[in-house]
Coordinates of N, CA and C and ligand atoms in Angstrom, one line a residue:
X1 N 0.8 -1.2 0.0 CA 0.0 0.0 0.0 C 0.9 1.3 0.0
X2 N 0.6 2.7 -0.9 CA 1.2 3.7 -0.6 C 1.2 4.2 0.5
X3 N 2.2 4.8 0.8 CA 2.2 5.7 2.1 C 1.2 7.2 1.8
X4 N 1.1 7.1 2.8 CA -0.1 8.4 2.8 C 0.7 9.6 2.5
X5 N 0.3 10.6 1.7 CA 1.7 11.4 1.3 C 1.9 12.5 1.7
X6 N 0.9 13.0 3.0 CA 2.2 13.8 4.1 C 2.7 12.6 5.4
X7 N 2.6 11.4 5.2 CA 3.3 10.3 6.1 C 4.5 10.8 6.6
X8 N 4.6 11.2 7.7 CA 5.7 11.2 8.8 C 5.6 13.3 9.1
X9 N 5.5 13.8 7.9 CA 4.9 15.2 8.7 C 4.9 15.6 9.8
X10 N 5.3 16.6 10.4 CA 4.7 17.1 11.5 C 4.0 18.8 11.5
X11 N 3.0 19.0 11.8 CA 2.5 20.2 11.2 C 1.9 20.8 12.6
X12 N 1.9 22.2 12.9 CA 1.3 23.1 13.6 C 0.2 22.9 13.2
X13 N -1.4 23.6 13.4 CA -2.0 24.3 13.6 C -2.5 25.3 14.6
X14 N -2.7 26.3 14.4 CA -3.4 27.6 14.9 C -4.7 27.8 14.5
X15 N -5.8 28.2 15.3 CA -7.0 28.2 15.0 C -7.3 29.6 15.9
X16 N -7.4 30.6 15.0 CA -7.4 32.4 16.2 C -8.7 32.5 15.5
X17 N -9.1 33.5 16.5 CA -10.5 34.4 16.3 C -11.1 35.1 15.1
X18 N -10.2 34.5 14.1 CA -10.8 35.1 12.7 C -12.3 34.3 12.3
X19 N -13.0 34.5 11.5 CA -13.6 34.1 10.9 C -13.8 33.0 9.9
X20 N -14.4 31.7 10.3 CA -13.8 30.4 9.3 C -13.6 29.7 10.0
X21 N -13.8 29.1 10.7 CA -13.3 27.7 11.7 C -13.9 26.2 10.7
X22 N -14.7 26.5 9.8 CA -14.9 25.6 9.3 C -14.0 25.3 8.1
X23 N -12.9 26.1 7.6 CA -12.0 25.9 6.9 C -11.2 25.4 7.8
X24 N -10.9 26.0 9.1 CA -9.9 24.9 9.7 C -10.3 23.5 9.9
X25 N -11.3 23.7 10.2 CA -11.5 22.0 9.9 C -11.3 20.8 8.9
X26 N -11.7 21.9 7.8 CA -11.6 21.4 6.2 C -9.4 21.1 6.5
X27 N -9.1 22.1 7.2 CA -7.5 21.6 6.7 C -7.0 20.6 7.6
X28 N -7.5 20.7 8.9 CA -7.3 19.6 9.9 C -7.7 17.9 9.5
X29 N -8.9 18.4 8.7 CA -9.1 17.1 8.5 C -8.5 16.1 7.2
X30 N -8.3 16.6 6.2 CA -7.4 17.0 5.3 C -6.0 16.6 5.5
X31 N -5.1 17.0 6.2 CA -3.8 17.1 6.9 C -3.8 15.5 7.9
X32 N -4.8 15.4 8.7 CA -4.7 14.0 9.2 C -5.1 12.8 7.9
X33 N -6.1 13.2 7.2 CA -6.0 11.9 6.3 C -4.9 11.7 5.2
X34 N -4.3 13.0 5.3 CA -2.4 12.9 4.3 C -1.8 12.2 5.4
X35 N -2.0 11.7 6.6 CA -1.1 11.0 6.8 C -0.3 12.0 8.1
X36 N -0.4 13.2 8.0 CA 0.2 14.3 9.3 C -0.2 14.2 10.7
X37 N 0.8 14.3 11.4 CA 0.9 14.1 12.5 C 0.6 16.0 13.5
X38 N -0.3 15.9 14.0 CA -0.8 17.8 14.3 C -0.5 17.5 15.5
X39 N -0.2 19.1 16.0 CA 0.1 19.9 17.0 C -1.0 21.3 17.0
X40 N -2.1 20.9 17.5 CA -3.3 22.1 17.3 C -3.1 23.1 18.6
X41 N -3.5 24.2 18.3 CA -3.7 25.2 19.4 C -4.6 26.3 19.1
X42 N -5.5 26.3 20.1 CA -6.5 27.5 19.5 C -6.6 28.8 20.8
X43 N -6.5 29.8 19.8 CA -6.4 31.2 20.7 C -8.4 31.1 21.5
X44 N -8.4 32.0 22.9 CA -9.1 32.1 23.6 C -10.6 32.3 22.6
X45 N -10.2 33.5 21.8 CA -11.4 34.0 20.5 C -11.3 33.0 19.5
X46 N -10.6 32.0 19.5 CA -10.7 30.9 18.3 C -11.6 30.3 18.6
X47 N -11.7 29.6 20.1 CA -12.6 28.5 21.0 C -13.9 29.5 20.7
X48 N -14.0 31.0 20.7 CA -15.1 31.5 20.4 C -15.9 31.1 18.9
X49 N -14.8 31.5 17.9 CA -15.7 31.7 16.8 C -15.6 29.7 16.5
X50 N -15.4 28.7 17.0 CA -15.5 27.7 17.2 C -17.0 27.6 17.2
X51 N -17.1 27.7 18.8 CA -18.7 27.9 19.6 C -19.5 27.9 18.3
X52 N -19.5 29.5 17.8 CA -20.4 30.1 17.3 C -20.7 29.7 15.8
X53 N -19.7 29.2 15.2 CA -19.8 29.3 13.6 C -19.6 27.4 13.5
X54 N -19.7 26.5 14.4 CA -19.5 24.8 14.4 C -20.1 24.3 15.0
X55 N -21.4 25.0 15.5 CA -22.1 24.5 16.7 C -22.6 23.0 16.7
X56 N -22.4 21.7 17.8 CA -22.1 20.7 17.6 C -23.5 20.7 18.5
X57 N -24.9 20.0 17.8 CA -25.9 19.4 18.5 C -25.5 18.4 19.6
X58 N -24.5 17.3 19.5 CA -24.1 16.7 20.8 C -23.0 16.6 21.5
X59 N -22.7 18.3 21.7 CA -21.7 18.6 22.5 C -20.6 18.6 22.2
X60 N -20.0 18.0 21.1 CA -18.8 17.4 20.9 C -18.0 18.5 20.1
X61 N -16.5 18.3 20.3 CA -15.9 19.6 19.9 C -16.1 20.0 18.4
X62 N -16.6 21.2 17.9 CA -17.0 21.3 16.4 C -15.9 21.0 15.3
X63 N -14.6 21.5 16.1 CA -13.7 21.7 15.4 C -12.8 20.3 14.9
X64 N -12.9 19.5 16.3 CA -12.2 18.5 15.6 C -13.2 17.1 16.2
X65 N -13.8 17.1 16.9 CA -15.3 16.3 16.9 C -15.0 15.3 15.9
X66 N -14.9 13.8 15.9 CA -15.3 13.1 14.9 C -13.4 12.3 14.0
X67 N -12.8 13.6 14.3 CA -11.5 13.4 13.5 C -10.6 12.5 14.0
X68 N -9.6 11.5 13.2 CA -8.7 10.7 14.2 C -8.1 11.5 15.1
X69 N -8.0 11.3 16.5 CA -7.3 12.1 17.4 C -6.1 11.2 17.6
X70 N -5.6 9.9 17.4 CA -4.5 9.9 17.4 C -3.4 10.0 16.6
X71 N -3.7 11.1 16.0 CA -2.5 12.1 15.0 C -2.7 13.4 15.3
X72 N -3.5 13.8 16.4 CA -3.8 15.4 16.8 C -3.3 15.3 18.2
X73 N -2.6 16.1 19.0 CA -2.4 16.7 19.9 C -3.2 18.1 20.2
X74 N -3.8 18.8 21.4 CA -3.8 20.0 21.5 C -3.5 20.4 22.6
X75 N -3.2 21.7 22.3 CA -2.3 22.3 23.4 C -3.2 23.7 23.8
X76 N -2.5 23.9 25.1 CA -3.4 25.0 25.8 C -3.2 26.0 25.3
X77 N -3.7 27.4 25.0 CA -3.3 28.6 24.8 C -2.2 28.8 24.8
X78 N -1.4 28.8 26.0 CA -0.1 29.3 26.3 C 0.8 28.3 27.3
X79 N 0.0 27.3 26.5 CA 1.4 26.3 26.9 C 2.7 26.1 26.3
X80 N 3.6 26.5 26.8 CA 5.0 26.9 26.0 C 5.7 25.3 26.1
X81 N 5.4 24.9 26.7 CA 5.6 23.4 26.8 C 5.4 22.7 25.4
X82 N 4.9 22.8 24.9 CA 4.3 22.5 23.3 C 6.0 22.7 22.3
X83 N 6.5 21.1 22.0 CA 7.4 20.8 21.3 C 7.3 22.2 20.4
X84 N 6.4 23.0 19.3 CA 6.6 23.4 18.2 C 7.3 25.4 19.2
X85 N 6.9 25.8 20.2 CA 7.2 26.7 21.3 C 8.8 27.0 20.9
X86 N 9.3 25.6 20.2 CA 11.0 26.0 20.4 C 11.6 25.3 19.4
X87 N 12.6 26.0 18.9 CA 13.5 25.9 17.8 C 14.1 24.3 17.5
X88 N 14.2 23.9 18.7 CA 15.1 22.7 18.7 C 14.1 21.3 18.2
X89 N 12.9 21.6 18.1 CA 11.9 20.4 18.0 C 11.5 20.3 16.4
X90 N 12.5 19.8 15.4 CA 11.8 19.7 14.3 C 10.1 19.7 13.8
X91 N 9.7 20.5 13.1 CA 8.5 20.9 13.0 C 8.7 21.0 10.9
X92 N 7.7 20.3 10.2 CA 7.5 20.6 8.9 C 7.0 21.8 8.5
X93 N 6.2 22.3 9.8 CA 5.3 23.8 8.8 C 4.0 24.0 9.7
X94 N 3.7 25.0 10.0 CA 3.3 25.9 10.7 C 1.8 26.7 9.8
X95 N 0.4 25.9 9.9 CA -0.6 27.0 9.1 C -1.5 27.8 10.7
X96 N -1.5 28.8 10.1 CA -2.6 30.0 11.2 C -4.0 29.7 10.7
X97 N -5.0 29.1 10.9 CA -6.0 29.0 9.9 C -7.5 29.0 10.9
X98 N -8.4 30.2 10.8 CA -8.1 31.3 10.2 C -7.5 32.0 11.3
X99 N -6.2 33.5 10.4 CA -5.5 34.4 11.5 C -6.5 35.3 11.7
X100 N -6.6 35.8 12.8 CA -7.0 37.3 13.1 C -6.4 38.6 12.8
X101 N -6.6 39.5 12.5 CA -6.3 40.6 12.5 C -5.1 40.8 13.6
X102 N -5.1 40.4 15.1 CA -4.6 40.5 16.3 C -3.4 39.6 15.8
X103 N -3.8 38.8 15.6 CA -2.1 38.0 15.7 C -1.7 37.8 14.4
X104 N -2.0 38.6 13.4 CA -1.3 39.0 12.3 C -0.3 40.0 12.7
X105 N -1.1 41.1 13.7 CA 0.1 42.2 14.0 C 1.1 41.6 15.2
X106 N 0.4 40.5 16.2 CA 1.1 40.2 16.7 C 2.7 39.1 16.9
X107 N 2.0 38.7 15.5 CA 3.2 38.1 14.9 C 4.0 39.4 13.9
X108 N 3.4 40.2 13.4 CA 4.5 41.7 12.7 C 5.1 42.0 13.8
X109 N 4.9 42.0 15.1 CA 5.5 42.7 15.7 C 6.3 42.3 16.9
X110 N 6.6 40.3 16.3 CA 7.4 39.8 17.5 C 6.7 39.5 19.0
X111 N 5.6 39.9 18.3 CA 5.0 39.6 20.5 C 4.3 38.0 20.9
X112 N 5.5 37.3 21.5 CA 4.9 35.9 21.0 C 4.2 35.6 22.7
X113 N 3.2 36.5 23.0 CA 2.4 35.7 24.2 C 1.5 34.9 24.4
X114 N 1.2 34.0 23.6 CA 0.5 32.9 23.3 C 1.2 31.7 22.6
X115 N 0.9 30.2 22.7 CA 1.3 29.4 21.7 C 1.5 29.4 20.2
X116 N 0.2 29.6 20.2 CA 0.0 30.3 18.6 C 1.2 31.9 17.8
X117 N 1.2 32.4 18.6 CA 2.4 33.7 18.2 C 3.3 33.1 18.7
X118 N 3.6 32.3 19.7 CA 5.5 32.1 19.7 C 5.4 30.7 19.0
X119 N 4.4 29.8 18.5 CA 4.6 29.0 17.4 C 5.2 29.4 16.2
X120 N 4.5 30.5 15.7 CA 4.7 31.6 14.4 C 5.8 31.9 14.5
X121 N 6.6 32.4 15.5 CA 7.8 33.2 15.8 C 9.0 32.4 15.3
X122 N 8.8 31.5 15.9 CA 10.0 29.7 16.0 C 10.4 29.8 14.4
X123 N 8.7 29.5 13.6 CA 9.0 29.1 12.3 C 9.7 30.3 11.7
X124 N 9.2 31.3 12.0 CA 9.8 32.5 11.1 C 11.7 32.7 11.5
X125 N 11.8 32.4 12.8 CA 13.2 32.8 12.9 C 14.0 31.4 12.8
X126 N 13.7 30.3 12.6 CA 14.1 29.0 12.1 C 14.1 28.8 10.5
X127 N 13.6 29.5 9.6 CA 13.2 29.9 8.4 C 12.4 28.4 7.9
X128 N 11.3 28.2 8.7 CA 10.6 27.0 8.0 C 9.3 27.6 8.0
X129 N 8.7 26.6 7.2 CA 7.3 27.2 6.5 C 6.1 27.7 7.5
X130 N 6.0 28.7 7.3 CA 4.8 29.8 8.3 C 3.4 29.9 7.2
X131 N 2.6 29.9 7.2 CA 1.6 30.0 6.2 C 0.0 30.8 7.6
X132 N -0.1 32.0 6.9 CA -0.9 32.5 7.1 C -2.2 32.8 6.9
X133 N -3.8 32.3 7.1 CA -4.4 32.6 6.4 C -5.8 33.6 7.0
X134 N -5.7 35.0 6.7 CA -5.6 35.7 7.4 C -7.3 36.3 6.8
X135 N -7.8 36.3 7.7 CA -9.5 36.8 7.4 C -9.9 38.1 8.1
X136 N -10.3 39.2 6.9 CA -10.8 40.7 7.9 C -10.9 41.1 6.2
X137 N -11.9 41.6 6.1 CA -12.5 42.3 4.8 C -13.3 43.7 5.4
X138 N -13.1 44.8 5.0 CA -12.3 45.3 4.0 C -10.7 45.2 4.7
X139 N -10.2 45.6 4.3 CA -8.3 45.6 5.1 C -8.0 46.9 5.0
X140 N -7.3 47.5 6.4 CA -7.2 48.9 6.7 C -6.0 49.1 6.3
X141 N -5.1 50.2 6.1 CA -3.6 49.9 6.2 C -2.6 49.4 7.2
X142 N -3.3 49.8 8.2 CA -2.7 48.9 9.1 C -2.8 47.1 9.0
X143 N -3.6 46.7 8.2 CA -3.3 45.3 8.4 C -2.4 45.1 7.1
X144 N -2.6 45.7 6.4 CA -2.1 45.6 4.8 C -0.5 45.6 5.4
X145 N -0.3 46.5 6.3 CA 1.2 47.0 6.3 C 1.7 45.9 6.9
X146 N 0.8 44.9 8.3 CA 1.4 43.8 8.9 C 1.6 42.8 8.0
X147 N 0.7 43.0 7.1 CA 0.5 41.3 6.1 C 2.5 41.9 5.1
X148 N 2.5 43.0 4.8 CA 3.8 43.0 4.8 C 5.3 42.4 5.1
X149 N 5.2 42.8 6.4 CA 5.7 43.1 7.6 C 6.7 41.4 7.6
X150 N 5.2 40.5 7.7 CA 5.4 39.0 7.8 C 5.7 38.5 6.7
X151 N 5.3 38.9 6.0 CA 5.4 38.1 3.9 C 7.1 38.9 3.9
X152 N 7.7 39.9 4.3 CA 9.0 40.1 4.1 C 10.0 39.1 5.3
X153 N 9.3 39.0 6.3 CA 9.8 38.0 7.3 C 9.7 36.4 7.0
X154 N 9.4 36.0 5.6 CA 9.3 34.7 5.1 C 7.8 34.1 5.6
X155 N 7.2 34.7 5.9 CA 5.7 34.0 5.7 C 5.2 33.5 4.5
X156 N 3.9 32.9 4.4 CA 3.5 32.9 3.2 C 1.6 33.2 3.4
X157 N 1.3 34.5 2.9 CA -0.3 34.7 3.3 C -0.7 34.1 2.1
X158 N -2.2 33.2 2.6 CA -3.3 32.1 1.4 C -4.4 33.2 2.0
X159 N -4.7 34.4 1.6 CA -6.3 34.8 1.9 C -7.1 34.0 1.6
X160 N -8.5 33.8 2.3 CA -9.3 32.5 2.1 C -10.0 33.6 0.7
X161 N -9.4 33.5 -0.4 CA -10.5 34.4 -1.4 C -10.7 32.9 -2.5
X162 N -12.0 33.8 -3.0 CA -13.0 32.7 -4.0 C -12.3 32.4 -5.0
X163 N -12.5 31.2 -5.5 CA -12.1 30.6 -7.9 C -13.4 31.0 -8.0
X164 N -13.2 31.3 -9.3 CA -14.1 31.7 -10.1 C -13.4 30.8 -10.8
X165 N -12.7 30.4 -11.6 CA -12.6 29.7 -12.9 C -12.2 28.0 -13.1
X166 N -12.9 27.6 -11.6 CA -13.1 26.5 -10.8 C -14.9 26.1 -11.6
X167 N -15.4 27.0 -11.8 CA -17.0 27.2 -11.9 C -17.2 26.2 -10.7
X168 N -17.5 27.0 -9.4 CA -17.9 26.2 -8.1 C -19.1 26.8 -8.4
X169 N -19.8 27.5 -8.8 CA -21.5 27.8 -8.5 C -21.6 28.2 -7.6
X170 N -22.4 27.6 -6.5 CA -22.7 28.4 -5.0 C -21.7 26.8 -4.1
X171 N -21.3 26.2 -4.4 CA -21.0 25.0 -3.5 C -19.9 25.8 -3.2
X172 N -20.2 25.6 -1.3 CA -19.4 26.3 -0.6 C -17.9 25.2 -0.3
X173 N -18.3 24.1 -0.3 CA -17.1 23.2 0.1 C -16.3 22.8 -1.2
X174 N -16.5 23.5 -2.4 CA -15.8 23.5 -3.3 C -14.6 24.6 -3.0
X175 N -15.1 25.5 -2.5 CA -14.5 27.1 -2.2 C -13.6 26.6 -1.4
X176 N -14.1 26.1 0.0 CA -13.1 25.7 1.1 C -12.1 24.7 0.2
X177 N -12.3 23.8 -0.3 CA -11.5 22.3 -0.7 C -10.5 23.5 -1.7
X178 N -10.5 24.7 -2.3 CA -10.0 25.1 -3.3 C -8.7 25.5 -2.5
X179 N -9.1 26.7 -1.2 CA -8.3 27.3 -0.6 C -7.4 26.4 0.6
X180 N -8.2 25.0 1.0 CA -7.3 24.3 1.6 C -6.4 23.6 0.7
X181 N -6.3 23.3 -0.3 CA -5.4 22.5 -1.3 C -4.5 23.7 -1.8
X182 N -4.9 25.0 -1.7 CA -3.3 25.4 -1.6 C -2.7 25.9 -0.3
X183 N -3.0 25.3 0.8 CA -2.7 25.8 2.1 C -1.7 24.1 2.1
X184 N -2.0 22.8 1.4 CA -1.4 21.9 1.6 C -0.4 21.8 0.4
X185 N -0.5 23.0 -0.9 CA 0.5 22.6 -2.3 C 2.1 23.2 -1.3
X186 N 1.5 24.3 -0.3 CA 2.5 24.8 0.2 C 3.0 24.4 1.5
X187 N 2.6 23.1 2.0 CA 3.2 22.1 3.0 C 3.7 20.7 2.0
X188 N 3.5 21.0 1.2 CA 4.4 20.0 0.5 C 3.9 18.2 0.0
X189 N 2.4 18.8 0.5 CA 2.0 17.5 0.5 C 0.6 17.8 -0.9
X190 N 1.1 16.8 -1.4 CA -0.2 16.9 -2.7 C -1.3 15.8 -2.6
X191 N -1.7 16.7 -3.9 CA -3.7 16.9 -3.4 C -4.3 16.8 -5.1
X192 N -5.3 16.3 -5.1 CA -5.8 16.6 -5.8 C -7.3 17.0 -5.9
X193 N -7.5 18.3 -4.8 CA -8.5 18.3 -4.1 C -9.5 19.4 -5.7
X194 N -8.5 19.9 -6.4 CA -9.3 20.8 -7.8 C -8.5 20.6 -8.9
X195 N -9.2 21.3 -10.1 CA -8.2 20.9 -11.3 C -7.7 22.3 -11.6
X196 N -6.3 21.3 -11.7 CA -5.7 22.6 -11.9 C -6.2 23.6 -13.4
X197 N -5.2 24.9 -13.3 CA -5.0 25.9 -14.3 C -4.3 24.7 -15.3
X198 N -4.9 24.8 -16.8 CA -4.2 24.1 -17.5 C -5.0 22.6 -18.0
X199 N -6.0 22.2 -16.7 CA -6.3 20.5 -17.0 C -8.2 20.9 -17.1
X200 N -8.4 22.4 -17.2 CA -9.8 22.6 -17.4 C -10.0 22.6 -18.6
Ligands
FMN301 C1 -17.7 35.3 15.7 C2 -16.5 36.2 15.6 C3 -15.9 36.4 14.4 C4 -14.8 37.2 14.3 N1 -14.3 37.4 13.0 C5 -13.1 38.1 12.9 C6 -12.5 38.2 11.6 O1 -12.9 37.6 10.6 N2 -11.2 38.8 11.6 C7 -10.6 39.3 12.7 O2 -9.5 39.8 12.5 N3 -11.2 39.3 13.9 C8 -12.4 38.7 14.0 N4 -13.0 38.6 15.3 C9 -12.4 39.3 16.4 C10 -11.2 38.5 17.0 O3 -11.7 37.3 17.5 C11 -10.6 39.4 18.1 O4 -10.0 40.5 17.5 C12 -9.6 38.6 19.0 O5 -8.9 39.6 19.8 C13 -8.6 37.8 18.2 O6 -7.7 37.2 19.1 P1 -6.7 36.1 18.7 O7 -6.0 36.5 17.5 O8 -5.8 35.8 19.8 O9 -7.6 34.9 18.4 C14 -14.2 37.8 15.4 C15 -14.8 37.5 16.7 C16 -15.9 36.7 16.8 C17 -16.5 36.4 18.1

């Protein structure tokens, strides 16, 4: 049998207060059936827009409810204890999904007081793959100038924006499956989750 083709991986996740928790799911779940081995952590307002946008009729966690948990770990807020916390712990790659506004600047600006920002921090000053995907419409200059800030500090931002030339119609899990398959072309692990530019 093939090996599952992110087999042996080790991948972050971040799950912050932006908007979309149902794409992080789409990549968590995604990411475990490639075969990845996760390190999850969700900011205080992430467990919020969880609550609110996953609501689970029997109680069970929205976000990862249902998913193999043994390839998922999760970690407290600010448990610095968390292997990915420090340089020394090989890590494949690091997605924020979805980022907030807050810890977009708070990764511009070095402030790593949470898991999730001194996760981001590690990868950026270790130069391994950071992938940001960062939700707030319209965008002020102030975020424009953080999304910067990071993309010059070797990040890589995937705004969750729409294909059109996908022809998804209104199917929303077409949209998601679009924007997670390039949140995984850039962890290295392939997908054939749409067709490409080129095979339409
Ligand atoms: C339901 C809900 C949706 C939100 N959507 C967004 C959003 O799309 N983008 C954003 O930057 N903040 C959004 N916020 C606000 C953030 O959660 C808030 O700024 C918080 O401080 C982010 O903290 P964190 O980055 O540590 O998760 C939302 C909050 C809630 C409760």
């Amino acid at each position: 049998m093939e090996p599952a083709a992110g087999a042996g991986k080790t991948i972050a996740v971040g799950v912050t207060g932006g908007s979309g928790a149902i794409l992080a799911r789409r990549v968590l779940e995604l990411l475990i059936g490639a075969g990845c081995r996760i390190h999850l952590a969700r900011s205080r307002a992430g467990r919020m827009v969880v609550h609110d946008e996953l609501p689970s009729p029997d109680g069970s966690d929205g976000l990862t409810g249902g998913l193999r948990t043994d390839a998922l770990r999760e970690w407290g807020e600010r448990d610095f204890h968390a292997p990915f916390a420090s340089g020394s712990h090989p890590i494949d790659g690091m997605v924020i999904v979805p980022c907030s506004m807050t810890t977009l600047g708070a990764i511009a600006h070095g402030i790593s007081d949470n898991l999730i920002r001194r996760g981001a921090d590690v990868m950026l000053k270790e130069r391994r793959p950071l992938i940001l995907v960062p939700r707030e419409t319209p965008l002020s200059s102030i975020h424009l100038r953080n999304m910067l800030e990071v993309s010059q500090a070797g990040a890589l931002i995937i705004p969750p924006v729409l294909t059109f030339y996908q022809h998804p119609g209104s199917d929303v899990s077409a949209q998601l499956d679009f924007i997670a398959s390039r949140i995984l072309d850039h962890l290295a692990i392939p997908n054939d989750l749409f067709r490409r530019w080129g095979e339409i």
